[in-house]
Structures are given as structure tokens and as C-alpha cells.
PDB file of C-alpha atoms in Angstrom:
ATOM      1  CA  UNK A   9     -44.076 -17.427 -17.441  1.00 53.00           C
ATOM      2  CA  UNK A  10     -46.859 -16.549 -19.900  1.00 74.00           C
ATOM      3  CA  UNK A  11     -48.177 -18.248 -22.493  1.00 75.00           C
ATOM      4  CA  UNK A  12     -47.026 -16.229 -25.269  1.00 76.00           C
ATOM      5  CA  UNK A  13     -43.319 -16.830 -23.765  1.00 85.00           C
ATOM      6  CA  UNK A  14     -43.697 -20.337 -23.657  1.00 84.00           C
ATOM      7  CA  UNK A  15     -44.613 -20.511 -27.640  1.00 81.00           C
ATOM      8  CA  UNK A  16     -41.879 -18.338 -28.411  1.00 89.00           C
ATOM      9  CA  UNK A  17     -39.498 -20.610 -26.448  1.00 90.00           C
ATOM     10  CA  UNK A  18     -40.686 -23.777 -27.654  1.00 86.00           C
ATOM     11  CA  UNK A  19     -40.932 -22.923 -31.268  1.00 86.00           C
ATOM     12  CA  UNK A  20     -37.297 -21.457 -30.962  1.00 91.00           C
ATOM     13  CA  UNK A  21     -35.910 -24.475 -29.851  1.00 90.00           C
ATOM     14  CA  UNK A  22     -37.809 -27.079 -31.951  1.00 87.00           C
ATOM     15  CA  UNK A  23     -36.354 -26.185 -35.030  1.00 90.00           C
ATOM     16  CA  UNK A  24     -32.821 -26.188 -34.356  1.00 90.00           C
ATOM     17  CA  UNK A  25     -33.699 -29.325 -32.311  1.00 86.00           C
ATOM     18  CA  UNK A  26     -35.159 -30.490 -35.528  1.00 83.00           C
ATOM     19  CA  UNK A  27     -32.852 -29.709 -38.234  1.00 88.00           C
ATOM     20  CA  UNK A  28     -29.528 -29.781 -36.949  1.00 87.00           C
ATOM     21  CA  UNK A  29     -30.018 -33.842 -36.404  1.00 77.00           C
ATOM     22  CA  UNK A  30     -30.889 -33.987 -40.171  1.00 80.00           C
ATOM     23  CA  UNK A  31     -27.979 -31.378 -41.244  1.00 86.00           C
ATOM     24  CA  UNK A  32     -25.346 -32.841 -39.446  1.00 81.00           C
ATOM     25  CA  UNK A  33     -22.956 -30.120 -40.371  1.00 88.00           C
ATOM     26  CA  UNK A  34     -20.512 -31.499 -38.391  1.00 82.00           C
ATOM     27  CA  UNK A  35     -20.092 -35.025 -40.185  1.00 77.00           C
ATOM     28  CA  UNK A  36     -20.814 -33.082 -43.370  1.00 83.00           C
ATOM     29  CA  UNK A  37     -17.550 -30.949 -43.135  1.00 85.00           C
ATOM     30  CA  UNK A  38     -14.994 -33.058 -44.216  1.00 80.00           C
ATOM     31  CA  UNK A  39     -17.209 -33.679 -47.605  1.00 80.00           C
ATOM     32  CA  UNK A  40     -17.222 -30.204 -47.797  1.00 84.00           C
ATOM     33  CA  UNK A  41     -13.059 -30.112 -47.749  1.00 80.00           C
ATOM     34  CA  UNK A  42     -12.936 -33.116 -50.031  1.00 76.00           C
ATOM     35  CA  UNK A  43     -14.803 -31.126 -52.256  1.00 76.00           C
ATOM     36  CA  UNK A  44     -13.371 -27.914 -52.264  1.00 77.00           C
ATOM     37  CA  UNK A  45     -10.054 -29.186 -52.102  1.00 69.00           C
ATOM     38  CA  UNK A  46      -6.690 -26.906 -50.995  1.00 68.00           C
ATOM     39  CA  UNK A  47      -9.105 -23.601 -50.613  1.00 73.00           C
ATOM     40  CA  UNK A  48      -7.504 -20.139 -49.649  1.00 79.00           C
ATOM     41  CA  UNK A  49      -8.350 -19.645 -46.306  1.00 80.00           C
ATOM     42  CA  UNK A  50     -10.225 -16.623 -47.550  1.00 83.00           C
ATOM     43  CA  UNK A  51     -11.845 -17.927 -49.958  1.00 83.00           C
ATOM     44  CA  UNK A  52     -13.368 -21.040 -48.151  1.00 84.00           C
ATOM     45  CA  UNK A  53     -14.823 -18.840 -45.180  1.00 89.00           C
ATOM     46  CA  UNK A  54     -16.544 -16.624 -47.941  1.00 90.00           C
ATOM     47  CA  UNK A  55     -17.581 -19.860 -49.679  1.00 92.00           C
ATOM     48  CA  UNK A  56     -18.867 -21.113 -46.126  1.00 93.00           C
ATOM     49  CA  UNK A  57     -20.512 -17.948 -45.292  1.00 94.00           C
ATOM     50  CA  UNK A  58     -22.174 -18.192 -48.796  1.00 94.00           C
ATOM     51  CA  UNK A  59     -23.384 -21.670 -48.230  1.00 95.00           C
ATOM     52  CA  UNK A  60     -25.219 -20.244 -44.525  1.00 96.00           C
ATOM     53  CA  UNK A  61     -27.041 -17.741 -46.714  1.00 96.00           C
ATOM     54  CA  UNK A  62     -28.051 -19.625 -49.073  1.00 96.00           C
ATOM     55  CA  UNK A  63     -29.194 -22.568 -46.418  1.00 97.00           C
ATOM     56  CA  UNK A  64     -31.232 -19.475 -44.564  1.00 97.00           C
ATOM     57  CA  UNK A  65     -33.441 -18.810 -47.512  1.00 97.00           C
ATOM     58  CA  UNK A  66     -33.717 -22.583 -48.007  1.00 96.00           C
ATOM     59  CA  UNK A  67     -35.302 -23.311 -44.844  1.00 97.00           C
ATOM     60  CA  UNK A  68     -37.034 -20.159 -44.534  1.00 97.00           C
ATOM     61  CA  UNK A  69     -38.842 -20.987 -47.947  1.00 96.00           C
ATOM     62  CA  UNK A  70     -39.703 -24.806 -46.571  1.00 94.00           C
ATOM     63  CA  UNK A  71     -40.693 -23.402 -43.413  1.00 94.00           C
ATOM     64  CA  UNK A  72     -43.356 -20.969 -44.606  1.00 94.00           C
ATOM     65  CA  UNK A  73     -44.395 -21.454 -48.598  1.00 93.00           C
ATOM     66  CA  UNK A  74     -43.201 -25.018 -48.726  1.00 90.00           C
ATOM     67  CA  UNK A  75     -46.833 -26.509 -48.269  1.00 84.00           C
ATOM     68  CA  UNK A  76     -48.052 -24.567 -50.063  1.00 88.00           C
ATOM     69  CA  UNK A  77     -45.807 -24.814 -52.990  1.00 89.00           C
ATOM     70  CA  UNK A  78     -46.366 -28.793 -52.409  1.00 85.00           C
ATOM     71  CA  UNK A  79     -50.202 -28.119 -52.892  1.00 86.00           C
ATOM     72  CA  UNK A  80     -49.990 -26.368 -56.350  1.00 88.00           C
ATOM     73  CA  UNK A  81     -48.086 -28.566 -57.784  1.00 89.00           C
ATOM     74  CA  UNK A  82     -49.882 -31.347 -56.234  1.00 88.00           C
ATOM     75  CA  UNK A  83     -46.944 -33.193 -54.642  1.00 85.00           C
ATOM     76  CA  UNK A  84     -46.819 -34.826 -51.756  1.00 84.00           C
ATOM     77  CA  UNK A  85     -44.051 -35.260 -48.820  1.00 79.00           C
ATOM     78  CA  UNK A  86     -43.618 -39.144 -49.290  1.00 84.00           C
ATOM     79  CA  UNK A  87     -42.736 -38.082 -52.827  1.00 85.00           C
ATOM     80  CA  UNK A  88     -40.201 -35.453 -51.877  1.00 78.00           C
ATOM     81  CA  UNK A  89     -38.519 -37.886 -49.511  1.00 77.00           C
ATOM     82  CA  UNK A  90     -38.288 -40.549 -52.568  1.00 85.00           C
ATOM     83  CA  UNK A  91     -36.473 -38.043 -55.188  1.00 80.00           C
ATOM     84  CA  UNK A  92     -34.497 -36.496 -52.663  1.00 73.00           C
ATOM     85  CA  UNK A  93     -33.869 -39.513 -51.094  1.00 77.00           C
ATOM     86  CA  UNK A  94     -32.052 -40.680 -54.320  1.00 83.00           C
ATOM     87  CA  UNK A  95     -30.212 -37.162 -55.093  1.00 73.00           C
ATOM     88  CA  UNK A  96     -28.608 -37.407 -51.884  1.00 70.00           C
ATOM     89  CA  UNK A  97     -27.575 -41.504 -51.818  1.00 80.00           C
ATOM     90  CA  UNK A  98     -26.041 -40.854 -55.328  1.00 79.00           C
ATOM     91  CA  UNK A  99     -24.355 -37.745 -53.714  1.00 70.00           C
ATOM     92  CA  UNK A 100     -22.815 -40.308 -51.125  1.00 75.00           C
ATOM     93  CA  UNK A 101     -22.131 -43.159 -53.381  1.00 83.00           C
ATOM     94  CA  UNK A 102     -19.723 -40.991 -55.841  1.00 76.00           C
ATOM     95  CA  UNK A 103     -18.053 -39.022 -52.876  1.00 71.00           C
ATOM     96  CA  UNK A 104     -17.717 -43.551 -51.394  1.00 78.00           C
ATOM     97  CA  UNK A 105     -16.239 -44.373 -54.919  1.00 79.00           C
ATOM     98  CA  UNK A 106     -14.504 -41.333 -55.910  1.00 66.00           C
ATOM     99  CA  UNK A 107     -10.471 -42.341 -56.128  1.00 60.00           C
ATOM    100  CA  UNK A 108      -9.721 -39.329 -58.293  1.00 50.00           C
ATOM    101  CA  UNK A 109      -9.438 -36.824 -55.390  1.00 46.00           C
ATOM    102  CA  UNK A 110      -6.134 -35.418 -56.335  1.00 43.00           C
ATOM    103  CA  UNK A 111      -7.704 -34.328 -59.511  1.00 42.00           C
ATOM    104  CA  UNK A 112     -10.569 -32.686 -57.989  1.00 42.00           C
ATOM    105  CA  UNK A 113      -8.425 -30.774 -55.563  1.00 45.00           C
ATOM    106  CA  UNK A 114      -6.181 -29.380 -58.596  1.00 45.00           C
ATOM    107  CA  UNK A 115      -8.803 -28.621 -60.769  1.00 44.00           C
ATOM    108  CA  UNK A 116     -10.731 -26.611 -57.369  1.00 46.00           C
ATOM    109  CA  UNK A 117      -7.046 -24.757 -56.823  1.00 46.00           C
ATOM    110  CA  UNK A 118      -6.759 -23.679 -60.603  1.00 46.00           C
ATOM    111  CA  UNK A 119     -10.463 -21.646 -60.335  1.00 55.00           C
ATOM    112  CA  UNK A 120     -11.920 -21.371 -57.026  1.00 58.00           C
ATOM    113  CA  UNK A 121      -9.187 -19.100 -55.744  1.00 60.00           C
ATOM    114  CA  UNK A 122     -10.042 -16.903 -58.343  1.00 63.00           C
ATOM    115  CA  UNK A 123     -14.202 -17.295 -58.471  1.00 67.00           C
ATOM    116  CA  UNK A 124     -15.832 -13.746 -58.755  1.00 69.00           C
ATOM    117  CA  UNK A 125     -18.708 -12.578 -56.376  1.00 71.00           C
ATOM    118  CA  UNK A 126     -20.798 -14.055 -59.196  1.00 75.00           C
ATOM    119  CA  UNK A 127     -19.653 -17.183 -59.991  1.00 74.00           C
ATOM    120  CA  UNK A 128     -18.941 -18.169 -55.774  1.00 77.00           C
ATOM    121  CA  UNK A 129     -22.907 -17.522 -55.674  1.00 79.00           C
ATOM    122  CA  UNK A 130     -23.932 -19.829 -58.495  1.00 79.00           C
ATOM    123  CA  UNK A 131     -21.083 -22.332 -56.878  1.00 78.00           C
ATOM    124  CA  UNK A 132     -21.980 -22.192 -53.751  1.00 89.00           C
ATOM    125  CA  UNK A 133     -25.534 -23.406 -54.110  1.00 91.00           C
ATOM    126  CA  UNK A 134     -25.401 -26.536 -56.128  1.00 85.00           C
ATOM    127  CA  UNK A 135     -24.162 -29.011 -55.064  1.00 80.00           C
ATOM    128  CA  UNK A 136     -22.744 -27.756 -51.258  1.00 89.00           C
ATOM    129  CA  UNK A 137     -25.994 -25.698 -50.153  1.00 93.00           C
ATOM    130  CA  UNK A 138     -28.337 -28.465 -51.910  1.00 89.00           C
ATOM    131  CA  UNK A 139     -28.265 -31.231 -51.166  1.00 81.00           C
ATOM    132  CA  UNK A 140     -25.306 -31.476 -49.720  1.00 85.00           C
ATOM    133  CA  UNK A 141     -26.292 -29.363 -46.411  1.00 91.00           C
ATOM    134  CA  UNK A 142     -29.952 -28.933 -46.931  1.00 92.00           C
ATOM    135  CA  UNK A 143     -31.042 -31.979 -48.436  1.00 83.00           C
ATOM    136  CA  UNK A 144     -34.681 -33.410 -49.037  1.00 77.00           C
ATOM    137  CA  UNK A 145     -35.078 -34.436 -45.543  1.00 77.00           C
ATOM    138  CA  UNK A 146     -34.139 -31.295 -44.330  1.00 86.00           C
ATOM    139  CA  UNK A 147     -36.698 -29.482 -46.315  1.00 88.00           C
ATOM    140  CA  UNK A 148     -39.853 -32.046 -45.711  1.00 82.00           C
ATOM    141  CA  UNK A 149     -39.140 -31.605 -41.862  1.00 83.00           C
ATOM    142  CA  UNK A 150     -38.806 -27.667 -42.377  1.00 89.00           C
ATOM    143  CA  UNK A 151     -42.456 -28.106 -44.322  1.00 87.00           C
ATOM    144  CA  UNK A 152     -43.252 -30.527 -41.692  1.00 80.00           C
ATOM    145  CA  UNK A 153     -42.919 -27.689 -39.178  1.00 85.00           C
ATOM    146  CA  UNK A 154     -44.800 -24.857 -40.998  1.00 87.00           C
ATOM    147  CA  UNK A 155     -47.484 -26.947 -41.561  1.00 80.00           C
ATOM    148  CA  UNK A 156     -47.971 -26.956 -37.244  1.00 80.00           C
ATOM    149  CA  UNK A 157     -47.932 -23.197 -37.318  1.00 85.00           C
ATOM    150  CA  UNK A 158     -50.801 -21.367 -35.577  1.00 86.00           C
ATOM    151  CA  UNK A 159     -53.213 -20.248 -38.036  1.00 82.00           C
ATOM    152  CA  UNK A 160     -54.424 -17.067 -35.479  1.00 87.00           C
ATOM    153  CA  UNK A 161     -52.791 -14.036 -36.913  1.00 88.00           C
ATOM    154  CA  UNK A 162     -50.672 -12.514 -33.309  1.00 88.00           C
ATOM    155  CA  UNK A 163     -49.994 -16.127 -32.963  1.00 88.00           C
ATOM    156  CA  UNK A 164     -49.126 -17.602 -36.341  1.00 92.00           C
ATOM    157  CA  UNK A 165     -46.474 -13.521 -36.342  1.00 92.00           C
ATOM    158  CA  UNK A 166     -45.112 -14.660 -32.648  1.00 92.00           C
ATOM    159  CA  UNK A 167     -44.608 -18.467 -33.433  1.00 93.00           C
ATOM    160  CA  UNK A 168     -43.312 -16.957 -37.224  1.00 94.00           C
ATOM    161  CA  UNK A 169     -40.872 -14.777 -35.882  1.00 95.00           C
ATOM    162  CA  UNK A 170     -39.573 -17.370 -33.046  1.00 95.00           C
ATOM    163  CA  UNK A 171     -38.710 -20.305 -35.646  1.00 95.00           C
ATOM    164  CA  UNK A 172     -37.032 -17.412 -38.150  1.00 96.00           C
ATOM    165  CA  UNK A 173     -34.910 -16.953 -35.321  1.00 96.00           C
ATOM    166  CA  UNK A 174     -34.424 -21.053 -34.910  1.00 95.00           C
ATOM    167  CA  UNK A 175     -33.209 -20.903 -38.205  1.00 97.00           C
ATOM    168  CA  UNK A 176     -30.732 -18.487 -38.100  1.00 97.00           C
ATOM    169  CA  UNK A 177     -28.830 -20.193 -35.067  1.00 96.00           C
ATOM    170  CA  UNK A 178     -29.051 -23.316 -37.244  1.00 96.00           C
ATOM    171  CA  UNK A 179     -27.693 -21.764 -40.287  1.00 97.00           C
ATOM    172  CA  UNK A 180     -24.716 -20.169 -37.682  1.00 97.00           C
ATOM    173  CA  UNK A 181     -23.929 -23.565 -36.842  1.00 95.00           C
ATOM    174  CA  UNK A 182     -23.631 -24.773 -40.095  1.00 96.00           C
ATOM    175  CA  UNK A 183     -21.270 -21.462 -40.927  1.00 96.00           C
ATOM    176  CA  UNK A 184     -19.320 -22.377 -38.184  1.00 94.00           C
ATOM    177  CA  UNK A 185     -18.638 -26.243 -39.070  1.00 92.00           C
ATOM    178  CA  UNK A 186     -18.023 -24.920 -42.581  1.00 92.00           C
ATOM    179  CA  UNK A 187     -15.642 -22.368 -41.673  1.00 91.00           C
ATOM    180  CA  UNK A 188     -13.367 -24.037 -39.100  1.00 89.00           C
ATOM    181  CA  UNK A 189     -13.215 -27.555 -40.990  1.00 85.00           C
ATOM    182  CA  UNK A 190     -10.135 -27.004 -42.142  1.00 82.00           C
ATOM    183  CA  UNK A 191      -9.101 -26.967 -38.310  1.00 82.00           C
ATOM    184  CA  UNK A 192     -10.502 -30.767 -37.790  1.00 75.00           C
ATOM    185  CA  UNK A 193      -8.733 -31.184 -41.024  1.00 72.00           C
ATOM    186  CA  UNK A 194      -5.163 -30.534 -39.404  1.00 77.00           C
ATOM    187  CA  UNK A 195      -6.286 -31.663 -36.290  1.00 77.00           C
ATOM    188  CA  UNK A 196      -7.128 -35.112 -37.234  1.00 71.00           C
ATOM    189  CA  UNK A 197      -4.166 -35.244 -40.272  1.00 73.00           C
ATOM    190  CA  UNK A 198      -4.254 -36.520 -43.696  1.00 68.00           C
ATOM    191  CA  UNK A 199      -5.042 -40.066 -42.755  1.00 74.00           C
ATOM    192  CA  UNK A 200      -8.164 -39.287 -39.754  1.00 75.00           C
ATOM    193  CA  UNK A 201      -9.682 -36.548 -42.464  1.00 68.00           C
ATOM    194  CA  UNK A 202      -9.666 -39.304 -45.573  1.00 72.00           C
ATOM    195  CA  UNK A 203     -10.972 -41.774 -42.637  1.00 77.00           C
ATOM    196  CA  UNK A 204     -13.325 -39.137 -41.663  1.00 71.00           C
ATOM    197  CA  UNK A 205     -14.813 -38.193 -44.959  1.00 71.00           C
ATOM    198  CA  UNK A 206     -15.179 -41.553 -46.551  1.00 78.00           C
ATOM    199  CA  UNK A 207     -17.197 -42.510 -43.358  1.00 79.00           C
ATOM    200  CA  UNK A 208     -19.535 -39.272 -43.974  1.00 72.00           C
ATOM    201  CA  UNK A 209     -19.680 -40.379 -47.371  1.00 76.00           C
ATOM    202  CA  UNK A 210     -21.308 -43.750 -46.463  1.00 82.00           C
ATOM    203  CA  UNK A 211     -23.392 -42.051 -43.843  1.00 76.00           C
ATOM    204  CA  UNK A 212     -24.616 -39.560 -46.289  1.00 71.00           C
ATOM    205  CA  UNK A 213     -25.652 -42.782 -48.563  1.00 81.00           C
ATOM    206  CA  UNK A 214     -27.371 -44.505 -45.730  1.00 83.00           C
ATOM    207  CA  UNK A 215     -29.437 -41.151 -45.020  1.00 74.00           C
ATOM    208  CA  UNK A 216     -30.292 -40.899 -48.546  1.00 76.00           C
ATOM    209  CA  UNK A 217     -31.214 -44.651 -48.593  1.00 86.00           C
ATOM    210  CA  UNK A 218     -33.458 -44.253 -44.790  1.00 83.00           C
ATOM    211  CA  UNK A 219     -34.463 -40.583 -46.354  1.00 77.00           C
ATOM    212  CA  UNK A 220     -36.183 -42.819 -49.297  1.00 84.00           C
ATOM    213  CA  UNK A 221     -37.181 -45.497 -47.807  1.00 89.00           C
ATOM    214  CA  UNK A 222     -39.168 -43.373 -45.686  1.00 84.00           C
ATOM    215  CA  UNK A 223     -41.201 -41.638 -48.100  1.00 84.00           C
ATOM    216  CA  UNK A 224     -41.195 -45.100 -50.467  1.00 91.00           C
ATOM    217  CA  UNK A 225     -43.418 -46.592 -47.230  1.00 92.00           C
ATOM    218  CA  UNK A 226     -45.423 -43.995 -46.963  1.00 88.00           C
ATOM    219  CA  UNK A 227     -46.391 -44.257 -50.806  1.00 91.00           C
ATOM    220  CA  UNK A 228     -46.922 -48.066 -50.120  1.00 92.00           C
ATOM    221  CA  UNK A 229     -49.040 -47.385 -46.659  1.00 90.00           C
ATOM    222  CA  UNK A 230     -51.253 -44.909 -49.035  1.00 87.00           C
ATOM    223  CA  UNK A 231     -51.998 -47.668 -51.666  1.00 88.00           C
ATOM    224  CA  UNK A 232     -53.063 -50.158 -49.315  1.00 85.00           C
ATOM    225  CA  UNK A 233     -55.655 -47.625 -48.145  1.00 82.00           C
ATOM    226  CA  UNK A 234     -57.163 -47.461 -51.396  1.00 74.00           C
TER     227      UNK A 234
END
């Protein structure tokens, strides 16, 4: 096997290796019912297949301007992982505390059946495609792998083109979880999907709470330095 394969291999399976850990789409889908509440069937798999779009361009823009955006504004990683370590706990800790899902799911029924191409594209991204999906984590380990691309120009295009690719079979994945939750819905009833979804709830606080934490010790680490 030549060289050049084994890049192309390796940097197609580190990212999906990478991100899906941190995505979690599958714990993530029954916060994405809860949310959307009693959906047309149609309508949630265009709403899903929005979502995988949107979550493409995400990680594609991490992956390869992400460090660089970082370095004009002058922002570092540790302080990505602190604000976006906090949007996504308080994501968690209103989905924990939220008793008012019947309300939710009526208000969703009266409009999202009847969203326009427009308005299922502006709905779509906040809050389900960030940072619901692709949260701050998500994006510092996408940055966190551009910054390890080759800087020779056949390489940096073969290693490019290989983690585009590990992207897009991440971003399928997370279609898929999206469009067949409603089968784990019936699958695991009423009862197992509340179960289910308060559980990602608290799990989605905890990684916002680790995803902070992280980035709050790196801060510290940097001041002892100085």
C-alpha cells in the first residue's frame, strides 16, 4: 500500500472517528423529537436532511478556515470551549427542567407543518444544527484537525479531499439518527422516549459542563505560565 493511500485512509477515518464521539447523534435524537414535537413525517425528514446540510458546512468551515478565523480575531480554543461550553449546558439544563412539553409540541404542530423552504432553513440552524448537533466541542476538535493538515500543496489537496469525505459520512449519520428517531420513538413508547430524552438532556449538561471545564483549565494552565 503506498503512502499516499495510507494518508487518504487515515485522514478518512480520523474524523468520523473524531466527531461522531462528540456528536452523539444517536443520544441527541430524542432531544431532537422533544423539540420538534408531533412533526409530519415529511416534514421532519426535510427538517433532518436540513440539519445534515447545514452540519456539513459547519464542520467543513472548522475544518479548513476555523484557525484561521480564530487568529484574526485573536481567540483562542480554551476560550471557544468556555462559551460554548456554557451555550450547550444551558441548552441541557432547560431541555432537564422543561415540564411544559405539551405546549411546545402544540405550538411546533400549529407552524412547523406549514414552514416554507425559507423559514425551515432559518429553523433548522439555530438551535438543532448549533449547538444542539454541532456544538463548541465539535467545532474546536474540527479546528483541532485542520490545524494537523499537511502544509505541502499535493498533500495538504489529498489529506483535504480525504477528511471532506470524513465529513460527509459523519453528517449521513447524523441524517440518519435524525430521520428515523421517530422509529426509536415508537419503539421504545411514550414512557422509554421521555426516559430517554431527559437522560440526553442531563448528558448534554454534563458535556457542556466537561466541554467548559476543559477549556476553563487550559485558561488556568496558561496563567500559571506567565
Amino acid at each position: 500500500m503506498s503512502i499516499e493511500l495510507i494518508a487518504f485512509s487515515k485522514a478518512l477515518i480520523v474524523v468520523p472517528i473524531t466527531l461522531l464521539p462528540i456528536l452523539n447523534p444517536i443520544a441527541i435524537a430524542p432531544i431532537f423529537l422533544s423539540m420538534t414535537g408531533p412533526l409530519e413525517q415529511a416534514v421532519a425528514t426535510r427538517l433532518a436532511k436540513r440539519i445534515a446540510i447545514n452540519c456539513f458546512f459547519l464542520l467543513m468551515g472548522a475544518l479548513f478556515i476555523g484557525s484561521h478565523v480564530l487568529d484574526f480575531f485573536g481567540i483562542s480554543l480554551p476560550i471557544v470551549r468556555v462559551a460554548g461550553g456554557i451555550v450547550v449546558a444551558m441548552a441541557g439544563w432547560r431541555l432537564l427542567n422543561d415540564n411544559g412539553q405539551d405546549k411546545l409540541h402544540s405550538s411546533v404542530e400549529a407552524s412547523a407543518n406549514t414552514w416554507s423552504k425559507v423559514e425551515l432553513r432559518q429553523h433548522s440552524f439555530y438551535p438543532f444544527s448549533f449547538p444542539l448537533t454541532v456544538g463548541p466541542g465539535t467545532i474546536a476538535a474540527s479546528i483541532t484537525i485542520g490545524t494537523e493538515l499537511p502544509t505541502k500543496p499535493i498533500d495538504w489537496l489529498l489529506t483535504g479531499f480525504a477528511s471532506a469525505l470524513g465529513v460527509l459520512l459523519t453528517t449521513v449519520s447524523i441524517y440518519l439518527c435524525y430521520r428515523y428517531a421517530r422509529n426509536l420513538e415508537r419503539f421504545l413508547g411514550t414512557v422509554g422516549a421521555t426516559v430517554l430524552m431527559r437522560l440526553s438532556a442531563f448528558i448534554l449538561l454534563c458535556i457542556g459542563i466537561e466541554i467548559g471545564w476543559t477549556g476553563l483549565s487550559a485558561l488556568i494552565e496558561e496563567l500559571k505560565l506567565h
